[in-house]
Short mmCIF file of C-alpha atoms and ligand atoms in Angstrom, two decimals:
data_model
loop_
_atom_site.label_atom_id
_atom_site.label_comp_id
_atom_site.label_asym_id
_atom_site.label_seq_id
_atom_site.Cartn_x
_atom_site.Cartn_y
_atom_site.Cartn_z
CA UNK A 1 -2.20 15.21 -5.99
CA UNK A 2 -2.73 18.42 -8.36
CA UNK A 3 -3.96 21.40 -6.70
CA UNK A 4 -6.67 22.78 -7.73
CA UNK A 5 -6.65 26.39 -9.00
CA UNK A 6 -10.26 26.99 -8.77
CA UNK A 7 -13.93 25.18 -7.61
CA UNK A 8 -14.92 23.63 -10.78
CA UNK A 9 -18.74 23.54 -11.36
CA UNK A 10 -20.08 19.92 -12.12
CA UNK A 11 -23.80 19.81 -12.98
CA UNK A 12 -25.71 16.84 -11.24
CA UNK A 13 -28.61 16.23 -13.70
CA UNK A 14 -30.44 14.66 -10.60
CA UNK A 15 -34.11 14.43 -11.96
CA UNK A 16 -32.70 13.15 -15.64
CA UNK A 17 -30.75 10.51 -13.41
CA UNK A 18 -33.81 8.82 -11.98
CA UNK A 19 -35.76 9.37 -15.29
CA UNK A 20 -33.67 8.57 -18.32
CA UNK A 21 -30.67 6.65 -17.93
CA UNK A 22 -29.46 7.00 -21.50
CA UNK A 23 -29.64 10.44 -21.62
CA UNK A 24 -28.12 10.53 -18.22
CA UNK A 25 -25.16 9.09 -19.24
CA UNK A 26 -24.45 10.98 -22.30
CA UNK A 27 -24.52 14.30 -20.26
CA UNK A 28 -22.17 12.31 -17.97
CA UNK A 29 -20.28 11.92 -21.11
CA UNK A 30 -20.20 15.04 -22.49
CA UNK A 31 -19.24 16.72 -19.07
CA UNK A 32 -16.52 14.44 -18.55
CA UNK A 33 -15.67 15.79 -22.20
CA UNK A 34 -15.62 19.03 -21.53
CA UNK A 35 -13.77 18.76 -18.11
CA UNK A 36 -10.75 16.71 -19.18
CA UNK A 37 -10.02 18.08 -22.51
CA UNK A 38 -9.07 21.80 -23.75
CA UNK A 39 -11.35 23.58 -25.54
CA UNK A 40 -9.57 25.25 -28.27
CA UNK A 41 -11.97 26.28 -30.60
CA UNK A 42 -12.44 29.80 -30.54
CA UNK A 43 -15.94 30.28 -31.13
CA UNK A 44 -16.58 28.28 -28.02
CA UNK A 45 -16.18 28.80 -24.31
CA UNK A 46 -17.55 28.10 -20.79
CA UNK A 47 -20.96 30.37 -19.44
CA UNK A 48 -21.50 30.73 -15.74
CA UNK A 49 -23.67 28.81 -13.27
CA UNK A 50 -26.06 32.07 -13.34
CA UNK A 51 -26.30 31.61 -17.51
CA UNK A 52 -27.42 28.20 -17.12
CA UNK A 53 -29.88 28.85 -14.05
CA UNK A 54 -31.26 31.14 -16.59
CA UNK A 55 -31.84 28.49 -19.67
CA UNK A 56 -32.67 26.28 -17.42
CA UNK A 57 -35.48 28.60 -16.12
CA UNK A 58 -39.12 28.21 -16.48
CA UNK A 59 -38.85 31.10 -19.14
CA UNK A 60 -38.96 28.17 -21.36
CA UNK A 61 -42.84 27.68 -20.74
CA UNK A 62 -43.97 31.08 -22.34
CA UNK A 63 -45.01 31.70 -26.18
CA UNK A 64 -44.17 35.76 -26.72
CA UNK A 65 -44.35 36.51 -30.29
CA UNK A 66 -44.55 40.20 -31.11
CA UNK A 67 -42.43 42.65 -28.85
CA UNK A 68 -42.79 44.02 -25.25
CA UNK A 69 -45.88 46.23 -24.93
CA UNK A 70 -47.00 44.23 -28.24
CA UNK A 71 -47.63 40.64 -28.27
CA UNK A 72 -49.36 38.14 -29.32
CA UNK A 73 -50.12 36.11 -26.57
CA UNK A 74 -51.26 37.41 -23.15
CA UNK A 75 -49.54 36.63 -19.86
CA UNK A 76 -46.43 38.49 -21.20
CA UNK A 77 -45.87 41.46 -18.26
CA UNK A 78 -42.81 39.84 -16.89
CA UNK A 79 -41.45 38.35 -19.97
CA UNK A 80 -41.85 42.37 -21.59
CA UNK A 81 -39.52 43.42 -18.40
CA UNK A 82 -37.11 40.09 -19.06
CA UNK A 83 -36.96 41.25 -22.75
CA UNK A 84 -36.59 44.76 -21.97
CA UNK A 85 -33.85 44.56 -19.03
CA UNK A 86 -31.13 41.84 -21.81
CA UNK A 87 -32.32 44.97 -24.44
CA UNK A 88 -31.42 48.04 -22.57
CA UNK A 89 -28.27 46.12 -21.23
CA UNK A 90 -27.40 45.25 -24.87
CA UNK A 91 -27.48 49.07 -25.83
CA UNK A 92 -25.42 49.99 -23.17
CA UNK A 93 -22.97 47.76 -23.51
CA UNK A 94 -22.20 48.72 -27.15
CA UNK A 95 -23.51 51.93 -27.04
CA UNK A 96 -26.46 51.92 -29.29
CA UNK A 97 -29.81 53.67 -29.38
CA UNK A 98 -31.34 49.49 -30.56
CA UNK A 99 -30.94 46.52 -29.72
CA UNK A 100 -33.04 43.09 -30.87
CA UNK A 101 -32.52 40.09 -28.35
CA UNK A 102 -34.82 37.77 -30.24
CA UNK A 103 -32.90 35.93 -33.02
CA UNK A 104 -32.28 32.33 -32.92
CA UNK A 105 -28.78 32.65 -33.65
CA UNK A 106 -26.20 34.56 -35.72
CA UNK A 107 -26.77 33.29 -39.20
CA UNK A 108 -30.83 34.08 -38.20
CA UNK A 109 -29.79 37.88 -37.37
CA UNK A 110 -27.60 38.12 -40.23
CA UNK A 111 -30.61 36.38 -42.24
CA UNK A 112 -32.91 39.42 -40.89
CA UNK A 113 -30.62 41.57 -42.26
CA UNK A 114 -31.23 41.07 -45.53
CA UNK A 115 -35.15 40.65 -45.09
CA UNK A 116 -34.77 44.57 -43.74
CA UNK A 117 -32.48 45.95 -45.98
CA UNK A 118 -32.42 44.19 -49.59
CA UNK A 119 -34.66 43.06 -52.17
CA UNK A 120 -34.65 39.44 -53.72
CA UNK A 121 -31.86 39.79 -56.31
CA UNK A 122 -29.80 42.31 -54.68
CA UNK A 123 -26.57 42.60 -55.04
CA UNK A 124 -24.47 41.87 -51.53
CA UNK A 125 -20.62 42.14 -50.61
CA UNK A 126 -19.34 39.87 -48.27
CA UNK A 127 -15.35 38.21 -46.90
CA UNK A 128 -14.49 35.27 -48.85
CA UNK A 129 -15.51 31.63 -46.90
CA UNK A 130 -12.02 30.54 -47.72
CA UNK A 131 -10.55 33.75 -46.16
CA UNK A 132 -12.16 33.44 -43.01
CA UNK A 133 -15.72 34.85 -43.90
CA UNK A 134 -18.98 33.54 -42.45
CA UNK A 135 -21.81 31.25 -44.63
CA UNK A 136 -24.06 33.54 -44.61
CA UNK A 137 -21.91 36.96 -45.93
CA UNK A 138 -22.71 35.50 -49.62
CA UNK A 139 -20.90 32.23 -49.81
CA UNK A 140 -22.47 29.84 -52.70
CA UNK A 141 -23.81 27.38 -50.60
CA UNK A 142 -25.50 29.55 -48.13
CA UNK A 143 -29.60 30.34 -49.34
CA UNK A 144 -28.27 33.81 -49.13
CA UNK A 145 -26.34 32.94 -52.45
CA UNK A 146 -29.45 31.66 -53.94
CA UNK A 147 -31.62 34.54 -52.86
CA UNK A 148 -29.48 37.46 -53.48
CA UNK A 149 -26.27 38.31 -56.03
CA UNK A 150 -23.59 37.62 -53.90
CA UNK A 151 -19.58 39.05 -54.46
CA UNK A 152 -16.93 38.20 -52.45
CA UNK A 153 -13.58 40.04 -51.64
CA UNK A 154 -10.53 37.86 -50.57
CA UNK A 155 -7.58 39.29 -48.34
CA UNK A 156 -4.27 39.54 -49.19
CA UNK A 157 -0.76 37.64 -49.24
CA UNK A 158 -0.19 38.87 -45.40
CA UNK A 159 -3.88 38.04 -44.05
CA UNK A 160 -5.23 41.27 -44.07
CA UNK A 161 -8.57 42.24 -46.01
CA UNK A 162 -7.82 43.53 -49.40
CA UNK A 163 -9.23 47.01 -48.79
CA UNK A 164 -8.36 47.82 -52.53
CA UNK A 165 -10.19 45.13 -53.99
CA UNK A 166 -13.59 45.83 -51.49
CA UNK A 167 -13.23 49.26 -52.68
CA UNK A 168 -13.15 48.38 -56.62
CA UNK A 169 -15.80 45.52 -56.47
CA UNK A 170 -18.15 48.12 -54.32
CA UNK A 171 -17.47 50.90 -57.24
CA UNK A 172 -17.99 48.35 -59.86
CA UNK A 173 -21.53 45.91 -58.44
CA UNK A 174 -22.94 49.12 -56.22
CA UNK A 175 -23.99 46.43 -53.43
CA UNK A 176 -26.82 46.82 -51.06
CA UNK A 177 -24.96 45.82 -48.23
CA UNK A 178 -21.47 45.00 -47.31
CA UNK A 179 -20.46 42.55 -44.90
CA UNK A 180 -17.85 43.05 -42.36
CA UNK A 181 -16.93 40.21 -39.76
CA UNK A 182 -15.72 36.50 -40.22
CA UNK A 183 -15.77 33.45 -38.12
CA UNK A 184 -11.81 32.48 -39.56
CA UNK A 185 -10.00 36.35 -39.60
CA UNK A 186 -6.69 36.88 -37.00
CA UNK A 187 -6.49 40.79 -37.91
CA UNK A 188 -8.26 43.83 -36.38
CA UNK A 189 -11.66 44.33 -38.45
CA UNK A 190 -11.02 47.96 -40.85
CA UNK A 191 -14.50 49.16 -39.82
CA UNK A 192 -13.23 52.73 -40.58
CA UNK A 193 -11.99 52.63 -43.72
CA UNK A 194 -15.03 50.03 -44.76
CA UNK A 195 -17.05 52.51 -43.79
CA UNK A 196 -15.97 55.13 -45.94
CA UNK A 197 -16.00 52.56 -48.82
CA UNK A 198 -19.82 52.13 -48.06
CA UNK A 199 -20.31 55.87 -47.55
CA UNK A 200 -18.95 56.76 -50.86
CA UNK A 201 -20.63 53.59 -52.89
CA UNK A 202 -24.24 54.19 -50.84
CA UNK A 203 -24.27 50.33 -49.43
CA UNK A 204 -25.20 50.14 -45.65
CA UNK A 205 -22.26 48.42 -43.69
CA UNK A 206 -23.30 45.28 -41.35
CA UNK A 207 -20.53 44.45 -39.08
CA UNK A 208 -21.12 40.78 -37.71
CA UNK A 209 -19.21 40.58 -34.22
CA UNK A 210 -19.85 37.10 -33.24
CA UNK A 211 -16.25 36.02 -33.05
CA UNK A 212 -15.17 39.07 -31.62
CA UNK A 213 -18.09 40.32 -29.08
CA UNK A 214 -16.65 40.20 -26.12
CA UNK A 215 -13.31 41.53 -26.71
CA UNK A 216 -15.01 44.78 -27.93
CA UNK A 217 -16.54 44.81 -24.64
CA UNK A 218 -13.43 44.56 -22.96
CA UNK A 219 -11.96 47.38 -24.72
CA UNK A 220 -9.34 44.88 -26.76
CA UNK A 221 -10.59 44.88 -30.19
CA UNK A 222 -11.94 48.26 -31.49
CA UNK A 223 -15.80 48.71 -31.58
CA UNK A 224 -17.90 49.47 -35.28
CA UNK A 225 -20.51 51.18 -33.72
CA UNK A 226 -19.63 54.55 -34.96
CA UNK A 227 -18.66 52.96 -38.58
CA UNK A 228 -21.67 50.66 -39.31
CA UNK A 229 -25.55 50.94 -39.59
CA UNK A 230 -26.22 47.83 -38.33
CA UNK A 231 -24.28 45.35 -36.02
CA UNK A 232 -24.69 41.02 -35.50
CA UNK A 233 -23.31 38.63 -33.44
CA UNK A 234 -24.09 35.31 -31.54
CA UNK A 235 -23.87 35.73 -27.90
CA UNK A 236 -22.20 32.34 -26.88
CA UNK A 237 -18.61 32.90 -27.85
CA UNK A 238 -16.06 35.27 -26.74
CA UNK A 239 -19.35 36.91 -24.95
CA UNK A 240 -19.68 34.17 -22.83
CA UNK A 241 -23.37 33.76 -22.33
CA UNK A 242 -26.05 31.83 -23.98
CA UNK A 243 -25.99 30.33 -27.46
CA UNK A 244 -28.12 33.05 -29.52
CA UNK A 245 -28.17 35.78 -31.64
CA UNK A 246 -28.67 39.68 -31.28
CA UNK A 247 -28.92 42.75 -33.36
CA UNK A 248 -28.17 46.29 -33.25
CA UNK A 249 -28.59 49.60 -35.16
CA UNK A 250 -26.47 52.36 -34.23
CA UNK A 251 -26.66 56.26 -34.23
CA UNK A 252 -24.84 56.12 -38.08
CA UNK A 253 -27.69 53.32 -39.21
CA UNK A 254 -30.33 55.35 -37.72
CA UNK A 255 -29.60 58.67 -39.16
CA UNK A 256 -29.32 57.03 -42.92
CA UNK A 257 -32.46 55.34 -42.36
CA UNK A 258 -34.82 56.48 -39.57
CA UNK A 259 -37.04 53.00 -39.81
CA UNK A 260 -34.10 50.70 -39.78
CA UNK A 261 -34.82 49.15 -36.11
CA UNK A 262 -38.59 48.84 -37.12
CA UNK A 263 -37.83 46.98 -40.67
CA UNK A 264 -35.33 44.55 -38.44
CA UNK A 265 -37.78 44.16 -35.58
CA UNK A 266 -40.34 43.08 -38.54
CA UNK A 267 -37.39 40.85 -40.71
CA UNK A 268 -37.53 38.98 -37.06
CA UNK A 269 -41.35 38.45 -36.16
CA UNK A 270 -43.42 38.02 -38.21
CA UNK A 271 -40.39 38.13 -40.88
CA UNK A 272 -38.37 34.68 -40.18
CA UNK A 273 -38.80 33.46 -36.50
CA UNK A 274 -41.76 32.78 -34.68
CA UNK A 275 -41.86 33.09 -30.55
CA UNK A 276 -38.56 33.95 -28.64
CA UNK A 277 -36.59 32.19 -26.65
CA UNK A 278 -37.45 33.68 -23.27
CA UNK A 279 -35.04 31.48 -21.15
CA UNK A 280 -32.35 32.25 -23.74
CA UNK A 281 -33.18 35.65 -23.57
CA UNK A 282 -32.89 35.91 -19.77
CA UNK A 283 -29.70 34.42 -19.93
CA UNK A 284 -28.60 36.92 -22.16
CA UNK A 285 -29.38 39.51 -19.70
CA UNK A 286 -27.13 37.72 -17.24
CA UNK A 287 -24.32 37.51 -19.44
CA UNK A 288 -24.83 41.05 -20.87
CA UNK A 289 -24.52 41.99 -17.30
CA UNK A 290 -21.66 39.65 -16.21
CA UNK A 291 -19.60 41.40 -19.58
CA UNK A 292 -19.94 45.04 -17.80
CA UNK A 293 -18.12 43.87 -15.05
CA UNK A 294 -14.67 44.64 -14.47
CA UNK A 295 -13.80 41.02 -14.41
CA UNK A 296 -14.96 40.77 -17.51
CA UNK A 297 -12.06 43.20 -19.58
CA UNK A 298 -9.63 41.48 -17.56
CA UNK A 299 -10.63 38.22 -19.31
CA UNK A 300 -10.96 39.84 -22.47
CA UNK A 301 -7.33 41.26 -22.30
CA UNK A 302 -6.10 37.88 -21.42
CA UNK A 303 -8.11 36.53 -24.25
CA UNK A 304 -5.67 38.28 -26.81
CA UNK A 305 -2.85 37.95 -24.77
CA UNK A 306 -3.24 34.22 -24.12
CA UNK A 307 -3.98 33.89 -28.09
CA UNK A 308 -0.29 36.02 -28.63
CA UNK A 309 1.72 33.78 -26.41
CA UNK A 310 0.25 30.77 -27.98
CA UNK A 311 0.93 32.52 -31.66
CA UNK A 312 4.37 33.02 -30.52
CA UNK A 313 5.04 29.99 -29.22
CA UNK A 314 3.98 27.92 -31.74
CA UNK A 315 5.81 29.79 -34.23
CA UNK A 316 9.27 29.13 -32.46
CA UNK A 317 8.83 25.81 -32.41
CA UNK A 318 8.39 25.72 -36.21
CA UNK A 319 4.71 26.21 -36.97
CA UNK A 320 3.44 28.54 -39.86
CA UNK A 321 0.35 30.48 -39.07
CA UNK A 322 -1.60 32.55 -41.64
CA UNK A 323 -0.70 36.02 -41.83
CA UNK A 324 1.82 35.54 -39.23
CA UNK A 325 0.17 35.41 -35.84
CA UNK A 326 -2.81 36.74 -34.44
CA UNK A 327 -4.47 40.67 -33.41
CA UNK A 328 -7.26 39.03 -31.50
CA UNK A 329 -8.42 35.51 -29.59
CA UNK A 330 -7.74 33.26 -32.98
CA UNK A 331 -5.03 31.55 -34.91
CA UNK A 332 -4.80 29.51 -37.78
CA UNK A 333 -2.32 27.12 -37.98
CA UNK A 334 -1.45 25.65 -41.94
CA UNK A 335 -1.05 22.13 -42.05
CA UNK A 336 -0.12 21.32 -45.50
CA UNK A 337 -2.54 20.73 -48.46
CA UNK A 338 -5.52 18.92 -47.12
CA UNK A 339 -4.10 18.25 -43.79
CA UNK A 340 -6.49 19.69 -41.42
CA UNK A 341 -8.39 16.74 -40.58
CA UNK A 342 -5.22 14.87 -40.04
CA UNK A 343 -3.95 17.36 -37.26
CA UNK A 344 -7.31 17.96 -36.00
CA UNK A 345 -7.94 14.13 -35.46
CA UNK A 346 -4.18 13.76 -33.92
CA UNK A 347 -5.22 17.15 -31.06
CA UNK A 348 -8.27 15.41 -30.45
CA UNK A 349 -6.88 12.20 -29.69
CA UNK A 350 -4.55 14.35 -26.82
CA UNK A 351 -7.21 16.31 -25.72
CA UNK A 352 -6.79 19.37 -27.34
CA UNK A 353 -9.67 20.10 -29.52
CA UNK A 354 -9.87 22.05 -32.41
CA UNK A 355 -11.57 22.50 -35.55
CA UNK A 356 -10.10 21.96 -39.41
CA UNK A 357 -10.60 24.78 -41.38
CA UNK A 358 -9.52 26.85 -44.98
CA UNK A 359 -6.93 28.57 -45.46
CA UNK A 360 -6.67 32.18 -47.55
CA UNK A 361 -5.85 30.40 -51.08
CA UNK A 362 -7.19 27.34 -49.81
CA UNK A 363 -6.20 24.78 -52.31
CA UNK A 364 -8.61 22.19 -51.25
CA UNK A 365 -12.00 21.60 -50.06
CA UNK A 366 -13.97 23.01 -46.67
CA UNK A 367 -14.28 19.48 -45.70
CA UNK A 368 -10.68 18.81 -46.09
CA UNK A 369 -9.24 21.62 -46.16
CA UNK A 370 -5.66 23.05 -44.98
CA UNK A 371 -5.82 24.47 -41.64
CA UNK A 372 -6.91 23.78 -38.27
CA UNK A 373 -8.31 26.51 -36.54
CA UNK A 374 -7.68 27.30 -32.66
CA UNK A 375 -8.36 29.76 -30.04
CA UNK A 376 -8.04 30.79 -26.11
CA UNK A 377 -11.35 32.08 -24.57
CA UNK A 378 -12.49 28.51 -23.42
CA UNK A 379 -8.80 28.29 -21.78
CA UNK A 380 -8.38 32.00 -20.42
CA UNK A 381 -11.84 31.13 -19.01
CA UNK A 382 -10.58 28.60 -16.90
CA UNK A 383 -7.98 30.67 -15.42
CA UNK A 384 -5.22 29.57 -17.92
CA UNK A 385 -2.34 32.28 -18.99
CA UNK A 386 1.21 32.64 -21.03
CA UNK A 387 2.91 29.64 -19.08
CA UNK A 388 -0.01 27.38 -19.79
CA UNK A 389 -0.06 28.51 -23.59
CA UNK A 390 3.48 28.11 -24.10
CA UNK A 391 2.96 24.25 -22.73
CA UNK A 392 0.10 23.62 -24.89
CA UNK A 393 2.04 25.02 -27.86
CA UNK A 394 4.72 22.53 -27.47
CA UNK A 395 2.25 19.61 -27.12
CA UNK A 396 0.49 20.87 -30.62
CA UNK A 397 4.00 21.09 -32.31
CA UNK A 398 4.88 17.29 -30.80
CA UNK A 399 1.64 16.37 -32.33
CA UNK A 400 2.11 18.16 -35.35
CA UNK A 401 5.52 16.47 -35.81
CA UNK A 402 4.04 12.92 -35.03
CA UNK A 403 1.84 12.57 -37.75
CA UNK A 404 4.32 15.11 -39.97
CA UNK A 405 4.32 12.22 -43.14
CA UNK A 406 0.82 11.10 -42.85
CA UNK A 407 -1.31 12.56 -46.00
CA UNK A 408 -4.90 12.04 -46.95
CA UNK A 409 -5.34 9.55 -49.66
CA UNK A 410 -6.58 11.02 -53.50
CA UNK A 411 -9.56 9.47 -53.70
CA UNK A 412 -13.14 9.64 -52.89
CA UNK A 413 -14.68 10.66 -48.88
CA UNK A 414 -14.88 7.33 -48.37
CA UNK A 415 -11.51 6.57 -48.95
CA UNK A 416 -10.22 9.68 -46.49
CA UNK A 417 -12.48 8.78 -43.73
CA UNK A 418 -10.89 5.04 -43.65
CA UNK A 419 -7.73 6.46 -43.48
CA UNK A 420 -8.67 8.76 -40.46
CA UNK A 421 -9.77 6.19 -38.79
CA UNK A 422 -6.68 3.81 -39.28
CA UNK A 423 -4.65 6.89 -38.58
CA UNK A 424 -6.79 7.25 -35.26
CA UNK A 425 -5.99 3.38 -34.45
CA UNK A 426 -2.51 3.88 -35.23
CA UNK A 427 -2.25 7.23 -32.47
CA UNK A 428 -4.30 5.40 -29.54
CA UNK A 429 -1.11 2.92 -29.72
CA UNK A 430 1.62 6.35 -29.90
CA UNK A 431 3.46 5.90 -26.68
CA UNK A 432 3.88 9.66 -26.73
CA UNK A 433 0.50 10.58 -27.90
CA UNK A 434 -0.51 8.51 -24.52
CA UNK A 435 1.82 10.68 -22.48
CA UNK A 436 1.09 13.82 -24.10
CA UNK A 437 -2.94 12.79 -23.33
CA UNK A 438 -2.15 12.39 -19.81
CA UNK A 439 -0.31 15.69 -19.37
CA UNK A 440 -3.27 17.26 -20.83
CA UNK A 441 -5.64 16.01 -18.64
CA UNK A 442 -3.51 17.16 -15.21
CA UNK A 443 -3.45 20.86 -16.97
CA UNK A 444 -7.32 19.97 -17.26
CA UNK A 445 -7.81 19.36 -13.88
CA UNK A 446 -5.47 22.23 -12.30
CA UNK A 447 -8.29 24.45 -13.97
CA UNK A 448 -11.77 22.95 -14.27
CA UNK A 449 -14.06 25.10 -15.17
CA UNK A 450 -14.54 27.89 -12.76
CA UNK A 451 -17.19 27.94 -10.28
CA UNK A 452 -18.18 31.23 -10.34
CA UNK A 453 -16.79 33.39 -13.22
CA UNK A 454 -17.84 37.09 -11.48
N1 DSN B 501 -19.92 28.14 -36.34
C1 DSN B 501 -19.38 29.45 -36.10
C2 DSN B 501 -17.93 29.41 -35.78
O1 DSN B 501 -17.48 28.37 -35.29
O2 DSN B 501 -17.22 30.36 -36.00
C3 DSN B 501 -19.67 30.34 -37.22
O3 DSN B 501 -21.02 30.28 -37.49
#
């Protein structure tokens, strides 16, 4: 019988039991999902009981467009207080005189950000998709491609930005805005020395935190504020609290432009979104004030830690990793020219899941592309540390090594998803891949999710 390290927290669905079977089930499902496989993707993680009394709250009920004090709707006193308590939490927490709760999600911040500070047209300067930047920092396919001019810069041979190149192409196009932040990056984010770029070129610099939220919070990753204008980030990954977006303006942003807050507040509502949230935003404040906690820089620290020993480890037993290993709570691991999907498909099938992604360089596609990305605040969450990373570092290189000679065929998506599917056929009869799934699932259940995370 394992011992258990900590109470895990199962959610009994009671009412949606005796009302809807099917959906019923499928929460079953995914709960059983979540419980007996590791969560390796680093933009994911676990929230605590008290976020989801909060979402789950009859916040839900209430329409509240406009801001508190000025609304739309009446019947807003205690929703104004709600709003106002995840706000001034927000500030404090990263030390700014604004904060907006009310965006939908990250790429709906970032969205607001142009609204507030560009023109159709304008020229924006944003990380590369393929070296780790986010959709909506200028990438072709994102409508901020279509709506403004958008350049990217690339990093270099060792993983780090190119701070040469951001320097030149901000000289050369003049941008608007530059974009600093990326959803695939494993270095420390130069939020000085992109700041002086966007001093010297007249651009305002938008850092976009989402990845990398909560370890600024805990003190492990340094913070823009006094680099940037204007800050973005979801609040659901290494923040640990509901899925949703936020935005800031700090003292730097303010003094450059005096109405910046009041131009985002406006590229929100009436700008882009509608009504907020209100249960998401009362979640936030309970996650805003679980992250002030001293608990909550111990998991942070961790975070990185967990993310070093799992770098390390997987680079003694053989694995490449872009640039080399990792500064914060990501990795990305190269599998070979369009391999991703293969080694995501094989984790997956052992319980380890992760999520394919490009590679700086990347010769192929986004959809099959060359890496597989991977990260530790879903696992540090559950109490997991070195020891446990090291182990799950030698299941991904046995995994790794299993399906070593199996390539993606040339032909059309059609073609590559057969094959996955044979391949995944071929692994659920792997003798080792069996016993490998199994060992997973006893580390699972030596650390279910935590009852209580405070
Ligand atoms: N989907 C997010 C991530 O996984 O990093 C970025 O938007």
């Amino acid at each position: 019988m394992i011992k258990q390290k900590q109470k895990s927290t199962k959610q009994k669905f009671t009412r949606i039991k005796e009302q809807d079977k099917a959906l019923y089930e499928l929460l079953q499902d995914e709960q059983r999902r979540q419980s007996d496989s590791l969560e390796l993707i680093p933009s994911e993680n676990i929230v605590s009981k008290a976020v989801l009394e909060a979402m789950g709250s009859v916040l839900t009920n209430k329409y509240s467009e406009g801001y508190p004090g000025a609304r739309y709707y009446g019947g807003n006193e205690v929703i104004d207080k709600v709003e106002n308590l995840a706000r001034d939490r927000l500030k404090k927490l990263f030390n700014v005189p604004y904060a907006n709760v009310q965006p939908y999600s990250g790429s709906q911040a970032n969205m607001a950000v142009y609204i507030a500070t560009c023109e159709a047209g304008d020229t924006v300067l944003g990380q590369h998709l393929f070296d780790g930047g986010h959709l909506t920092h200028g990438w072709k396919a994102s409508a901020t491609a279509k709506f403004f001019n958008t350049i990217q810069y690339h990093v270099k041979e060792d993983g780090y930005i190119d701070l040469k190149e951001v320097e030149m192409l901000a000289k050369k196009h003049k941008p608007k805005l530059i974009w600093v932040g990326a959803t695939a990056y494993v270095r420390e984010f130069p939020f000085k020395e992109l700041g002086e770029i966007a001093d010297k070129t007249g651009a305002y610099l938008v850092a976009d935190i989402a990845h990398i939220a909560g370890l600024i919070v805990a003190g492990v990753h340094k913070s823009p504020e006094k680099f940037v204008d204007i800050i973005t980030s979801t609040t659901h990954k290494t923040l640990r609290g509901p899925r949703g977006g936020i935005m800031m303006v700090t003292k730097k942003g303010l003094k450059k432009d005096k109405d910046l807050s009041l131009k985002l507040d406006r590229a929100i509502m009436p700008g882009s979104q509608g009504g907020p949230h209100n249960h998401t935003t009362a979640a936030m404040a309970v996650a805003f004030a679980e992250a002030s906690r001293p608990a909550f820089k111990k998991y942070g620290k961790q975070v990185v830690k967990n993310a070093d020993a799992l770098a390390k480890a997987l680079i003694k037993g053989g694995a490449e990793l872009v640039s080399d290993g990792t500064d914060n709570h990501l990795l990305l691991l190269k599998c070979g020219k369009g391999r991703g999907a293969i080694v995501e498909t094989a984790l997956d099938m052992v319980g380890l899941t992760t999520n394919k992604n490009t590679i700086p360089n990347e010769p192929q596609s986004p959809f099959y592309p060359s890496g597989v990305r991977m990260g530790t605040p879903s696992v540090t969450t559950r109490g997991m540390k070195v020891k446990e990373m090291q182990q799950i570092a030698l299941w991904i290189n046995r995994v790794m090594d299993i399906v070593k000679s199996e390539e993606l065929p040339d032909g059309n998506v059609v073609e590559k998803q057969k094959y996955i599917k044979k391949l995944t056929k071929k692994l659920k009869k792997n003798i080792e891949i069996d016993k490998i799934r199994n060992a997973v699932e006893r580390l699972c259940r030596e650390y279910p999710a935590p009852d209580n995370l405070v």
